[in-house]
Coordinates of C-alpha atoms and ligand atoms in Angstrom, one line a residue:
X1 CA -137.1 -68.4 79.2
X2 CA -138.3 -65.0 79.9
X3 CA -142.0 -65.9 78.6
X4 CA -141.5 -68.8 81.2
X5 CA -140.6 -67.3 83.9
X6 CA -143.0 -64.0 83.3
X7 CA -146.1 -66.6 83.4
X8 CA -144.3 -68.6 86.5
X9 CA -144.9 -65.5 88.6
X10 CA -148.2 -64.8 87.6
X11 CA -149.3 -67.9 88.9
X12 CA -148.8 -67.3 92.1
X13 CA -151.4 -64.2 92.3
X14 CA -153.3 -65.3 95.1
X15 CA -151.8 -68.5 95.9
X16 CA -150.5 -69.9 99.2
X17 CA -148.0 -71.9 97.6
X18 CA -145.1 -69.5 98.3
X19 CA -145.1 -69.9 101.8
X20 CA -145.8 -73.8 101.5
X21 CA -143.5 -74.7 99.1
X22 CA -139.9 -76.2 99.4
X23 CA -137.5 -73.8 100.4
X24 CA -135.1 -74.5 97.4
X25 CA -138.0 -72.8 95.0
X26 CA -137.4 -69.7 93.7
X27 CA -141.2 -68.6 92.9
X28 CA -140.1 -67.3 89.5
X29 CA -138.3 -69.8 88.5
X30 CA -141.2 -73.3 89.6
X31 CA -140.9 -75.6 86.4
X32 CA -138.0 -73.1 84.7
X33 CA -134.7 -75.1 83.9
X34 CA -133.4 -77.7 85.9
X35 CA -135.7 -76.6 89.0
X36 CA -138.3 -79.4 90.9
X37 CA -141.7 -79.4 89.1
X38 CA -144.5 -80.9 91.4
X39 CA -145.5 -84.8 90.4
X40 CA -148.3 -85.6 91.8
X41 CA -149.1 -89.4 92.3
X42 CA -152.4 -88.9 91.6
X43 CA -154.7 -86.0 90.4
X44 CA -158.4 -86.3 90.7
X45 CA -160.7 -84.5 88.3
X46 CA -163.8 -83.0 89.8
X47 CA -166.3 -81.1 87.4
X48 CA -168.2 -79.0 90.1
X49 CA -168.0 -78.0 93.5
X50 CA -170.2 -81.2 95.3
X51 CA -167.7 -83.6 93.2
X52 CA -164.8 -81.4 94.8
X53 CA -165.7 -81.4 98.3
X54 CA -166.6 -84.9 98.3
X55 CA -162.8 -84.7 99.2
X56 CA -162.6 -81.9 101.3
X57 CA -161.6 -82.5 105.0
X58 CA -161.6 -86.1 104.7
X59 CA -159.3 -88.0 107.5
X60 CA -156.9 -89.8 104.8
X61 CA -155.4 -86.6 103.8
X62 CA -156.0 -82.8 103.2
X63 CA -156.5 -81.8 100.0
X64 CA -156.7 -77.9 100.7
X65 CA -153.2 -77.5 101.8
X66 CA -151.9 -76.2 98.5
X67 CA -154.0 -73.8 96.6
X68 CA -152.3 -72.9 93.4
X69 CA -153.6 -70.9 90.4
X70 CA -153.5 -72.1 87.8
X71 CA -153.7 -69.9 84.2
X72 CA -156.4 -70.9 82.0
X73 CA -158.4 -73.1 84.6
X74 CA -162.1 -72.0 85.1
X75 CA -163.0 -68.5 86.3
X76 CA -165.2 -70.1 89.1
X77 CA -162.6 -72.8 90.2
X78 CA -158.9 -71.1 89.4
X79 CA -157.1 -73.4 91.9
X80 CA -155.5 -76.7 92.0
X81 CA -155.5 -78.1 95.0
X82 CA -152.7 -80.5 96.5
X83 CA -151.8 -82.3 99.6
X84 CA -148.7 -80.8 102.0
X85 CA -146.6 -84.0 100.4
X86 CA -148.6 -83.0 96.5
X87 CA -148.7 -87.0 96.1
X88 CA -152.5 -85.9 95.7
X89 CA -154.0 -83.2 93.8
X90 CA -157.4 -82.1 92.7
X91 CA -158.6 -79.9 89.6
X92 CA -161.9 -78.7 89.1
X93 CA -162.7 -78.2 85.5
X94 CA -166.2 -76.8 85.8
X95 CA -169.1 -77.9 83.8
X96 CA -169.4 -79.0 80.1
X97 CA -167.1 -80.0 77.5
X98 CA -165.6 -76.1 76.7
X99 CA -164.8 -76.4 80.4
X100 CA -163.4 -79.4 80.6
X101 CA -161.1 -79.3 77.4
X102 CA -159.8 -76.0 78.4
X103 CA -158.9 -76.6 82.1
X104 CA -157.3 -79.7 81.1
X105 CA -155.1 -78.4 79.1
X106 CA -154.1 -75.7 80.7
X107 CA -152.9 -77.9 83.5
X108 CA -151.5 -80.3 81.3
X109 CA -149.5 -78.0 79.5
X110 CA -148.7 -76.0 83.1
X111 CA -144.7 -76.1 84.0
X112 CA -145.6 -76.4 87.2
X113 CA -146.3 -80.1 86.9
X114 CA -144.4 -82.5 85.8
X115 CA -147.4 -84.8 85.2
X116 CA -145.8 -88.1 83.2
X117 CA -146.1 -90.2 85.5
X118 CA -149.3 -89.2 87.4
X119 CA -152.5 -90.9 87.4
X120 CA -155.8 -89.2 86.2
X121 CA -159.3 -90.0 88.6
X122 CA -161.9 -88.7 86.3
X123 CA -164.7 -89.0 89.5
X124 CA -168.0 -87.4 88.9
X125 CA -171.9 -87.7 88.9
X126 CA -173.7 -89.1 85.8
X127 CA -177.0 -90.1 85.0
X128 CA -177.4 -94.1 84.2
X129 CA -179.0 -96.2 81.5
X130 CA -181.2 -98.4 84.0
X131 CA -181.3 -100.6 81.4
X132 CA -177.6 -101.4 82.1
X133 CA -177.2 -100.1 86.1
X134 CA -178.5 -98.0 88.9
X135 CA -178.6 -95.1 91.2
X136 CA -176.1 -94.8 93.5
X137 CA -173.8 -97.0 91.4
X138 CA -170.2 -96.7 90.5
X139 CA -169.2 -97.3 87.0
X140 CA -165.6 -97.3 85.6
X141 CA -165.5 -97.1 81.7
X142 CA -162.9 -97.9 79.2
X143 CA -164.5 -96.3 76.2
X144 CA -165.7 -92.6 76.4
X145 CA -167.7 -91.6 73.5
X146 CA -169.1 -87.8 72.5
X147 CA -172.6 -88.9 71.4
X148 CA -174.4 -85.3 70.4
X149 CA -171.9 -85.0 67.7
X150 CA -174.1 -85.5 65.5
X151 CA -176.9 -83.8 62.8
X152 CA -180.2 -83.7 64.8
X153 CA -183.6 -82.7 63.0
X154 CA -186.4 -82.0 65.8
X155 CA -188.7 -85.0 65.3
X156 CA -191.8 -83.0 64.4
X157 CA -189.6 -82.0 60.9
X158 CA -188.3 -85.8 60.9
X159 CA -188.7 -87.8 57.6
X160 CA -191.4 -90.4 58.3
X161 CA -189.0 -93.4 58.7
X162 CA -186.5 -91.9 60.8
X163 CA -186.4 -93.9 64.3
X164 CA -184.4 -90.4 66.3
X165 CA -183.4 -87.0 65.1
X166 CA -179.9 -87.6 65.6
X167 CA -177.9 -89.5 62.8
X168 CA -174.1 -89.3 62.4
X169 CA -172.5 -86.2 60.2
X170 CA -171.5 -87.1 56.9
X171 CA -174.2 -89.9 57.0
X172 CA -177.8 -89.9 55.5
X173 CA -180.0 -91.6 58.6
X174 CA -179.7 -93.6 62.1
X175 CA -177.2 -96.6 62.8
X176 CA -174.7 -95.4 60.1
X177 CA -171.2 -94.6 60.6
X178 CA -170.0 -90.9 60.4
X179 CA -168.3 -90.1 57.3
X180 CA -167.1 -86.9 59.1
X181 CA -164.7 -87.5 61.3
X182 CA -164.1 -84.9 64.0
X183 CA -161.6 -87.1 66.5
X184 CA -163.0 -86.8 69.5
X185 CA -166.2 -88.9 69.0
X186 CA -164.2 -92.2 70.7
X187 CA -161.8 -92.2 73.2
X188 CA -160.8 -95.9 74.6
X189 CA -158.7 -95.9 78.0
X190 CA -156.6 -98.7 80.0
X191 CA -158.7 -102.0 81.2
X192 CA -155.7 -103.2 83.0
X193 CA -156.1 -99.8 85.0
X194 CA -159.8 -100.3 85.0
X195 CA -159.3 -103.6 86.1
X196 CA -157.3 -102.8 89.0
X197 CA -159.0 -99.6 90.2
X198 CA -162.8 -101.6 90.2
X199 CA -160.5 -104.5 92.1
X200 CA -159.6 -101.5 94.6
X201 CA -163.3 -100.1 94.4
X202 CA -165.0 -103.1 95.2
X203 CA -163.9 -103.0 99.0
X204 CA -166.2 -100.2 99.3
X205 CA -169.4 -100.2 101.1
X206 CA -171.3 -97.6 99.3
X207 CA -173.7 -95.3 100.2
X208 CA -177.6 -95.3 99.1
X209 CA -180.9 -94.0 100.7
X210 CA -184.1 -95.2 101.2
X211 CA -185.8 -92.7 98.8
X212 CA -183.5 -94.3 95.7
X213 CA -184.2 -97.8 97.1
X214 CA -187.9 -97.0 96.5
X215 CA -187.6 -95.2 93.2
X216 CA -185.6 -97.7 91.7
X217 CA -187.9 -100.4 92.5
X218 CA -190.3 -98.6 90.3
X219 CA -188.7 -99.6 87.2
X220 CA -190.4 -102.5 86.6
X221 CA -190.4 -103.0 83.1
X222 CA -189.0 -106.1 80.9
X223 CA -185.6 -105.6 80.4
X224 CA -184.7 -103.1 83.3
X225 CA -183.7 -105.5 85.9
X226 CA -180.7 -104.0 86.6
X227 CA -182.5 -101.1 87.4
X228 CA -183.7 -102.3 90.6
X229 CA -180.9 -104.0 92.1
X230 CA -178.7 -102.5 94.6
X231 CA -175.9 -100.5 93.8
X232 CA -172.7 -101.9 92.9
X233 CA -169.6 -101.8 91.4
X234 CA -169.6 -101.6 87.4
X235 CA -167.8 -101.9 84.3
X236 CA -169.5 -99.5 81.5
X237 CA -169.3 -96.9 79.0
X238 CA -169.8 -92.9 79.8
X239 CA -171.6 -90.6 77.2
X240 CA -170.3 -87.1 76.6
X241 CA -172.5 -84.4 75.2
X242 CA -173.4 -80.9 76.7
X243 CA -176.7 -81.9 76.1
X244 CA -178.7 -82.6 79.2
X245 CA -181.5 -85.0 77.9
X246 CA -184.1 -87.6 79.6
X247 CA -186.2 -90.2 77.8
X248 CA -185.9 -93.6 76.8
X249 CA -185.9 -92.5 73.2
X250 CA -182.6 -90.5 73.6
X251 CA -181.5 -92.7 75.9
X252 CA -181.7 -95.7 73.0
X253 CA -180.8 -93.0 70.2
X254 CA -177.4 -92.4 72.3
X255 CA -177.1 -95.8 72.9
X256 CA -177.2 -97.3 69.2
X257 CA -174.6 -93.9 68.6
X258 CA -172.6 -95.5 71.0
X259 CA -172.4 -98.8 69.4
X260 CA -172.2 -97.1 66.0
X261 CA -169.3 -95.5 66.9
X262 CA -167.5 -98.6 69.1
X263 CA -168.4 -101.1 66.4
X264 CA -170.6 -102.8 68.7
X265 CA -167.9 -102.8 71.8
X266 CA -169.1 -99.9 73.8
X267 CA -172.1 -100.2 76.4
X268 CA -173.5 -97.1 77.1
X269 CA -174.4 -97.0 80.9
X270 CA -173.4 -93.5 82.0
X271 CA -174.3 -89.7 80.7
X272 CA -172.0 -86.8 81.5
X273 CA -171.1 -83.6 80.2
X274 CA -167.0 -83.4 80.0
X275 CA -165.5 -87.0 80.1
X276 CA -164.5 -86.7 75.9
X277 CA -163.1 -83.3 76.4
X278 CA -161.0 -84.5 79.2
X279 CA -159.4 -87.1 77.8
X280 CA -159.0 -85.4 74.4
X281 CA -156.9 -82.5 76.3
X282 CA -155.0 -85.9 77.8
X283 CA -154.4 -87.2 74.2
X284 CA -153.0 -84.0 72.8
X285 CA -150.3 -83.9 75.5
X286 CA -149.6 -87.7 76.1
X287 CA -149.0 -87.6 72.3
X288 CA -146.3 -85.5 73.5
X289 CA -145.1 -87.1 76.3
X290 CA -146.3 -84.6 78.9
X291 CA -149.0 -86.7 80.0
X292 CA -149.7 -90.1 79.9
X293 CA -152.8 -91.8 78.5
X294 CA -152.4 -95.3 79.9
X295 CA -152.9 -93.8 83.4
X296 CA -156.1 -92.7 83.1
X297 CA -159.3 -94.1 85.2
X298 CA -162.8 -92.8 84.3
X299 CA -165.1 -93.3 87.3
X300 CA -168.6 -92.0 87.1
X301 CA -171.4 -92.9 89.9
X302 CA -174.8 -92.8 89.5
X303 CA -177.1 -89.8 90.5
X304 CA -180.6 -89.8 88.2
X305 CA -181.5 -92.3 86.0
X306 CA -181.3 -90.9 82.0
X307 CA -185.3 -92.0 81.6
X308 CA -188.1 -92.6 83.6
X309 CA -190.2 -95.1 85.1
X310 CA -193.7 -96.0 83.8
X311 CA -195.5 -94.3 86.1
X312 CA -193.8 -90.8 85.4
X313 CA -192.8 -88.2 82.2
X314 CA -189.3 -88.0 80.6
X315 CA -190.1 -84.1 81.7
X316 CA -190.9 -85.4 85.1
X317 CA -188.0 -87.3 85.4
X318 CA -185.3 -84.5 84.4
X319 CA -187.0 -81.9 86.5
X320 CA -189.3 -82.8 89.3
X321 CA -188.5 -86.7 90.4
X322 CA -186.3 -87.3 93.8
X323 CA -184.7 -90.0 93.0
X324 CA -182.2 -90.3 96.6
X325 CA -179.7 -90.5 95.1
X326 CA -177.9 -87.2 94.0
X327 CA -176.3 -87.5 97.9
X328 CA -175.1 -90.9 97.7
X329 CA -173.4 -90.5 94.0
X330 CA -171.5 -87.5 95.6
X331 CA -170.3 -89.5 98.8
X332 CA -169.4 -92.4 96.6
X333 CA -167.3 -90.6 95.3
X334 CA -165.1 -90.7 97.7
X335 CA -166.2 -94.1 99.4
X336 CA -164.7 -95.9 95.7
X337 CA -162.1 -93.3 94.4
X338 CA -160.2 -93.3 98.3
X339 CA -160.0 -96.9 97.7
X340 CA -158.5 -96.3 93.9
X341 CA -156.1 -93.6 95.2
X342 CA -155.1 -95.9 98.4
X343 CA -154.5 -98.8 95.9
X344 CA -152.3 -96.5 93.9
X345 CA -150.4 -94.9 96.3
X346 CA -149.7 -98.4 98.4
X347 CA -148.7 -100.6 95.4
X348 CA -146.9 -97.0 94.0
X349 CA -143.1 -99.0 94.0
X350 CA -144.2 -102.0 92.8
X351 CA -146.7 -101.3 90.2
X352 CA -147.9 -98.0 89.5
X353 CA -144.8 -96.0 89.2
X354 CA -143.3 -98.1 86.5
X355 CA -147.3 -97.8 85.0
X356 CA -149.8 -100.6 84.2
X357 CA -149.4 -101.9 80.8
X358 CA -153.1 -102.1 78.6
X359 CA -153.1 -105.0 76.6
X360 CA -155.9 -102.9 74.8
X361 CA -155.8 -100.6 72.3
X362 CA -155.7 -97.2 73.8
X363 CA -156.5 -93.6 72.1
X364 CA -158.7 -91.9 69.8
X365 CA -160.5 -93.1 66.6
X366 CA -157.2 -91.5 64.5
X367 CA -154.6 -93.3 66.2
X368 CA -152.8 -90.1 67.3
X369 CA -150.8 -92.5 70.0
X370 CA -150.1 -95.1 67.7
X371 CA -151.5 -98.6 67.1
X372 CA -154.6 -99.3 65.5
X373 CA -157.7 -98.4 67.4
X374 CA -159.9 -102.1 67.6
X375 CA -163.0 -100.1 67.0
X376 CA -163.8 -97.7 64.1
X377 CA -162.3 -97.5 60.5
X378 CA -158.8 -96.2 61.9
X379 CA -156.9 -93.2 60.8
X380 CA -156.3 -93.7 57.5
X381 CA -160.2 -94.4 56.8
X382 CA -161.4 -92.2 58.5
X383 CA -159.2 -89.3 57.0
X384 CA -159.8 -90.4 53.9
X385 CA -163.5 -90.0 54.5
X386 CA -163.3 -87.1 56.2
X387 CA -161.3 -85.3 53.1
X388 CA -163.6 -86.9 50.8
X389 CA -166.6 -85.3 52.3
X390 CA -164.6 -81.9 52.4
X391 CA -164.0 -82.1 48.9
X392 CA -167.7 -83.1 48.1
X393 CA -169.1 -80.4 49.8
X394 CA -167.2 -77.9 48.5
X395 CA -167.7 -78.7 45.2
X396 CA -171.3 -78.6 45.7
X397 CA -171.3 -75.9 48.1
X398 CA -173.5 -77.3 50.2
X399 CA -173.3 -78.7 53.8
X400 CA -173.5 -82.4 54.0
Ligands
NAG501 C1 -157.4 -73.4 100.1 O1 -158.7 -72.9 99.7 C2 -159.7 -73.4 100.5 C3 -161.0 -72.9 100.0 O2 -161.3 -73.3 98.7 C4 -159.5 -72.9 102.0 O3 -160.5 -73.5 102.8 C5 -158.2 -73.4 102.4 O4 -157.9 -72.9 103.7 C6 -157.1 -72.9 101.5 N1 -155.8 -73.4 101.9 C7 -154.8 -72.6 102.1 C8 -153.5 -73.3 102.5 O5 -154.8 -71.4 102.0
NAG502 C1 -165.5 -90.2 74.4 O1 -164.6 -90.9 75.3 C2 -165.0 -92.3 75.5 C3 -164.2 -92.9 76.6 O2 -163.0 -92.3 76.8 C4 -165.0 -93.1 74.3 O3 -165.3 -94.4 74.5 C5 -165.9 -92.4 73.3 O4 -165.9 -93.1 72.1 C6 -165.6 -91.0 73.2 N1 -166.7 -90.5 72.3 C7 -166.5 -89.8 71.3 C8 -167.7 -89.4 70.6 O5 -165.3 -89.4 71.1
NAG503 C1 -186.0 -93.6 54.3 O1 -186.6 -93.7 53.1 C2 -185.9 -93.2 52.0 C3 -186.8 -93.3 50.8 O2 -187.3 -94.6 50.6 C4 -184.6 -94.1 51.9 O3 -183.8 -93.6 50.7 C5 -183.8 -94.0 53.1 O4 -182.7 -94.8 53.1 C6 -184.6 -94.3 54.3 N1 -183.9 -93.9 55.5 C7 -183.8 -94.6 56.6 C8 -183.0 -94.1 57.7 O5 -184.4 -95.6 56.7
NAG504 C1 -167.5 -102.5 105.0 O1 -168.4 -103.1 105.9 C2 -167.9 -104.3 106.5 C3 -169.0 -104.9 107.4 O2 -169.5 -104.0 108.2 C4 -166.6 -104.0 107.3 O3 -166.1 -105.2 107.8 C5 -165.6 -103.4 106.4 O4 -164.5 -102.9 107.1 C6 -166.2 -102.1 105.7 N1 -165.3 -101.7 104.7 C7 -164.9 -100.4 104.6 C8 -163.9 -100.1 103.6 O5 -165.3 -99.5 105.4
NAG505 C1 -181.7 -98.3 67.8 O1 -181.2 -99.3 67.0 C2 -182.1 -100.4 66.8 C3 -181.4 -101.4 66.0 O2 -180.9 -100.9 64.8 C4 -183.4 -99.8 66.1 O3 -184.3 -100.9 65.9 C5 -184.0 -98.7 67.0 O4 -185.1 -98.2 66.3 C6 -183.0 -97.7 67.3 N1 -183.5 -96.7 68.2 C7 -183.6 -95.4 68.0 C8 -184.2 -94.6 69.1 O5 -183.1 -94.9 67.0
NAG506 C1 -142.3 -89.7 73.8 O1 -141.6 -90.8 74.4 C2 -141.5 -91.9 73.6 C3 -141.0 -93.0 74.5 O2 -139.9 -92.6 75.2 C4 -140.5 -91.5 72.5 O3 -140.3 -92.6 71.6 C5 -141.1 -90.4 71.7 O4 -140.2 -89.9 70.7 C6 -141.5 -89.2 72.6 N1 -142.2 -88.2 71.8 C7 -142.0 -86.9 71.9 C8 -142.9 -86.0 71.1 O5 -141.2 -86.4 72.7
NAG507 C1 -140.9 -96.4 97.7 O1 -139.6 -96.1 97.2 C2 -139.1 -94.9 97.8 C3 -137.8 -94.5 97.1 O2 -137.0 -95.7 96.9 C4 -138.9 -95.1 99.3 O3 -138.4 -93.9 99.9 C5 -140.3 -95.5 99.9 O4 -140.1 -95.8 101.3 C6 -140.9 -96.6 99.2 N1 -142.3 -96.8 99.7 C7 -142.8 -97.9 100.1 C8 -144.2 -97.9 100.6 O5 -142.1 -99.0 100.1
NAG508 C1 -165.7 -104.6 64.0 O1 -166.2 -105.8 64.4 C2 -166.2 -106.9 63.5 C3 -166.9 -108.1 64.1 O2 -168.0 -107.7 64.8 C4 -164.8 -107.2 63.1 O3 -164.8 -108.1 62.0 C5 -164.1 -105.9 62.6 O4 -162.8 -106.2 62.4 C6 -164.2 -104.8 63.6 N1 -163.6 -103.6 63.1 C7 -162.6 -103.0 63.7 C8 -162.1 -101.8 63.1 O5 -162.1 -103.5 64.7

């Protein structure tokens, strides 16, 4: 109790909540005992600030009329903010998978929330596979899978009949399985939720420019159709890796990782820098009931393309192309996700507070949240494998 209520007052350095808050609170005593925690219907994660004002001063509600800081959340974003009701709040976890994991939990594990029943808007920027979708697009995912976990020789060291430089660890080449198993290299979420919130999406009329309408129309080749279409709702797989790459032979190394790792489930469409981290932080503490994983949505819309066109340089695609569409992505945003968060909120009695049941697996690759996950070798396996190749290398002393 006194640890409690020593870190309840710290919180509220430089916070507005005091004055906000309902008058019943005791400030040192938010989330101690039997007093009200704050639930929050809804709790978008942003990654940076462009994600996070993309909600800022928005007609539907105001998401800056609680500022509360929040221990361990980033040094450059140390507020959550809520609405004056808190049926709405936003974190901000700042870039990268260190930053992500960390601010997630922190809030996760925060008594100031009681966050069991709240659902989790992952809405950010990404970069897209145009083999699979566009700029300016939004993509929901079910599977969310860390790709750069893996050995990686630069490719002027590579043995001659390696196709990339990255290969799983514990395996000897491309297109193998991992033998070491690290448990946060697949994370698979709710398609009922996904489902649903693309359902609510898809009454949005989304943004785009004419600059992306011409850049996209320069991918021409056989196979990238969907690269030149316009911009649309989709159902696809995010990428994790704090590796910011371009190219289409990355782009095809990440996706054969991808279907390595999802046993041929996964599409790899969208490339971001936190989305594993994330959700691992919400699969330690829905595994023990503090949050809850079937309530998570993973939106990502489309701001670069993760390759060129034929006409231009992987380097001159990460670095110097406009593609239009860095703008839209960010408006988008908030043009699908109000949509998501209006569906929740108005179907809140009869659907989302009781939750949305996944007739999927949901989890990571170990089964931490029970069931069997329907991609990968499963817990058992994969612990098996992993202590084997402990073992082995110990014995030899040498890294595998
Ligand atoms: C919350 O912080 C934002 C800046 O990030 C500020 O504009 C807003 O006024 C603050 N809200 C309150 C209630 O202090
Ligand atoms: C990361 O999370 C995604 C979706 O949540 C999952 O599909 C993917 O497999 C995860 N990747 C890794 C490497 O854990
Ligand atoms: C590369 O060639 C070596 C020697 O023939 C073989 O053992 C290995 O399996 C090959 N690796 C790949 C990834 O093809
Ligand atoms: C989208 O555009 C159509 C046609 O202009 C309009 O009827 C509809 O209300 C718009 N939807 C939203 C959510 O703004
Ligand atoms: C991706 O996998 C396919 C099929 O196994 C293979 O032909 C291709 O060379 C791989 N691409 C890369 C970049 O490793
Ligand atoms: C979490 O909740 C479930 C369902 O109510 C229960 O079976 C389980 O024991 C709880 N786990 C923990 C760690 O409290
Ligand atoms: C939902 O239920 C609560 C509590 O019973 C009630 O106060 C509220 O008016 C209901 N909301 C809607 C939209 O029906
Ligand atoms: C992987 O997919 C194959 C069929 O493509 C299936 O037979 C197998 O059971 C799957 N493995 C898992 C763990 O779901």
């Amino acid at each position: 109790m006194q640890l409690l209520k020593s870190i309840a007052t710290g919180w509220f350095l430089g916070s507005s909540l005091g004055a906000a808050s309902p008058a019943t609170w005791q400030r040192s005593q938010v989330g101690v005992g039997d007093q009200p925690k704050v639930a929050p219907k809804v709790f978008i994660v942003s990654m940076f600030e462009p994600e996070a004002a993309a909600w800022w001063g928005i007609p539907e509600f105001d998401l800056l009329a609680h500022n509360i800081t929040i221990p361990g959340a980033s040094p450059i974003f140390p507020d959550v903010h809520c609405t004056v009701d808190y049926d709405v709040c936003q974190l901000i976890t700042g870039e990268g998978e260190i930053n992500a994991a960390i601010t997630v939990s922190s809030i996760a594990l925060s008594p100031f929330f009681d966050l069991t029943h709240t659902y989790f808007l992952i809405a950010g920027i990404a970069g897209i596979n145009p083999k699979v979708g566009t700029i300016s697009s939004v993509t929901f995912a079910r599977y969310a899978v860390q790709v750069a976990l893996q050995y990686e020789i630069d490719m002027r060291e590579l043995p001659n009949n390696f196709s990339t430089g990255y290969f799983s660890q514990g395996s000897y080449g491309p297109g193998q399985y991992p033998s070491s198993i690290y448990g946060t290299e697949v994370f698979e979420v709710n398609a009922e939720l996904r489902t649903l919130a693309v359902s609510f999406a898809q009454k949005a009329n989304l943004s785009d420019t004419a600059v992306a309408q011409k850049y996209r129309s320069q991918y021409t080749m056989d196979g990238y159709e969907a690269a030149t279409q316009a911009p649309s709702i989709l159902e696809c797989d995010v990428a994790t890796s704090d590796v910011y790459y371009s190219g289409v032979l990355l782009s095809e190394t990440f996706s054969n990782t991808t279907a390595v790792l999802t046993n041929g489930t996964g599409v790899y469409c969208t490339t971001a820098q936190e989305d594993n981290a994330t959700l691992q932080a919400l699969l330690r503490t829905s595994a023990r009931n503090r949050t809850d994983f079937s309530r998570i949505i993973v939106m990502r819309t489309a701001s670069d393309f993760d390759q060129p066109h034929p006409d231009e340089s992987a380097y001159q695609n990460l670095r110097y192309a406009d593609a239009g569409s860095f703008e839209p992505a960010i408006q988008n945003l908030y043009l699908a996700g109000i949509q998501v968060i209006n569906g929740i909120l108005d179907g809140w009695n009869a659907t989302f507070a009781a939750g949305v049941t996944p007739s999927n697996y949901i989890g990571d690759i170990f089964g931490t949240l029970g069931g069997t996950p329907d991609f990968g070798p499963g817990r058992k396996q994969a612990l098996e494998d992993a202590g084997a190749i402990t073992k082995r290398s110990f014995v030899r002393g040498a890294r595998l």
